Tab-separated table of C-alpha atoms in Angstrom:
chain	number	residue	atom	x	y	z
A	754	GLU	CA	-77.672	97.552	225.013
A	755	ALA	CA	-77.699	97.018	228.517
A	756	GLN	CA	-81.143	96.226	230.344
A	757	ASP	CA	-81.486	95.697	234.137
A	758	TYR	CA	-78.819	93.220	234.847
A	759	THR	CA	-78.679	91.415	231.320
A	760	ALA	CA	-78.367	92.986	227.652
A	761	VAL	CA	-80.538	92.956	224.477
A	762	VAL	CA	-78.213	92.024	221.255
A	763	HIS	CA	-79.564	93.704	218.090
A	764	ALA	CA	-78.862	92.014	215.228
A	765	GLY	CA	-80.956	92.831	212.350
A	766	ALA	CA	-84.283	92.285	213.026
A	767	LYS	CA	-84.093	90.552	215.853
A	768	SER	CA	-83.119	91.187	219.466
A	769	HIS	CA	-81.718	88.685	222.041
A	770	VAL	CA	-81.489	88.444	225.502
A	771	VAL	CA	-77.883	87.420	227.209
A	772	ARG	CA	-77.079	86.924	230.863
A	773	LEU	CA	-74.221	88.909	230.624
A	774	SER	CA	-73.350	92.479	231.766
A	775	LEU	CA	-72.784	94.790	229.229
A	776	ALA	CA	-69.311	95.190	230.726
A	777	ALA	CA	-69.423	91.270	230.250
A	778	LEU	CA	-70.162	91.197	227.084
A	779	GLU	CA	-67.465	93.722	225.497
A	780	SER	CA	-64.888	92.075	227.269
A	781	ARG	CA	-65.574	89.206	225.606
A	782	LEU	CA	-65.829	91.003	221.830
A	783	ASP	CA	-63.288	92.381	219.399
A	784	PRO	CA	-62.405	95.855	220.342
A	785	ARG	CA	-61.371	96.434	216.904
A	786	ALA	CA	-65.056	95.464	215.856
A	787	PHE	CA	-67.226	97.013	218.745
A	788	VAL	CA	-66.927	100.056	220.262
A	789	ARG	CA	-68.965	101.471	223.931
A	790	ILE	CA	-70.320	104.744	222.936
A	791	HIS	CA	-72.836	105.044	226.142
A	792	ARG	CA	-72.916	103.282	229.452
A	793	SER	CA	-76.016	101.431	228.039
A	794	ALA	CA	-74.928	100.978	224.497
A	795	LEU	CA	-72.017	98.880	222.618
A	796	VAL	CA	-72.269	98.804	218.515
A	797	HIS	CA	-70.382	97.421	216.060
A	798	ILE	CA	-67.954	99.999	214.012
A	799	ALA	CA	-68.677	98.563	210.869
A	800	ARG	CA	-72.635	99.018	211.310
A	801	ILE	CA	-72.031	103.031	212.005
A	802	THR	CA	-73.346	104.481	208.340
A	803	GLY	CA	-72.935	108.202	210.141
A	804	LEU	CA	-72.763	110.627	213.074
A	805	GLU	CA	-74.686	113.727	213.520
A	806	HIS	CA	-73.562	116.453	215.084
A	807	GLY	CA	-75.480	119.257	217.589
A	808	ASP	CA	-76.143	119.448	221.650
A	809	GLU	CA	-74.986	116.006	221.268
A	810	LEU	CA	-73.186	113.638	219.117
A	811	VAL	CA	-75.654	111.032	217.496
A	812	VAL	CA	-74.234	107.716	215.814
A	813	VAL	CA	-76.150	106.275	212.940
A	814	LEU	CA	-76.188	102.618	212.251
A	815	ALA	CA	-77.077	100.939	208.709
A	816	SER	CA	-80.685	100.231	210.824
A	817	GLY	CA	-81.398	103.298	210.865
A	818	ALA	CA	-81.012	103.560	214.916
A	819	LYS	CA	-79.548	106.759	216.137
A	820	LEU	CA	-77.588	106.540	219.380
A	821	THR	CA	-76.542	108.877	221.674
A	822	VAL	CA	-72.362	109.095	222.582
A	823	SER	CA	-71.805	110.265	225.865
A	824	ARG	CA	-69.337	112.346	226.302
A	825	ARG	CA	-66.826	110.161	228.429
A	826	ARG	CA	-66.922	107.478	225.528
A	827	ARG	CA	-66.380	110.270	222.681
A	828	GLU	CA	-63.038	109.946	222.334
A	829	ALA	CA	-63.074	106.252	222.382
A	830	LEU	CA	-65.494	106.528	219.398
A	831	GLU	CA	-62.949	109.146	217.436
A	832	ARG	CA	-60.341	106.425	218.177
A	833	ALA	CA	-62.302	103.367	216.775
A	834	LEU	CA	-63.239	105.074	213.606
A	835	GLY	CA	-59.714	106.517	213.233
A	836	ALA	CA	-58.656	102.692	212.831
A	837	VAL	CA	-61.068	102.071	210.619
A	838	HIS	CA	-61.044	104.705	208.324
């Protein structure tokens, strides 16, 4: 997740602050494994366990975390999930 001029990487129960913008981090990750779902959130596709449709699209992760998908990023998410399934 984006936080000021750094990114916070959540891995299991741990969080790590990296001195990269989310855009810089995204450029270093495999686009087949990670997808940007919001200007402040990037997720590992394999960790997505479900989607909740309502007023907004919400990604449910294996950790139980729920993240809102921006309208602008919805198509990229659908493409990424389609490539996996």
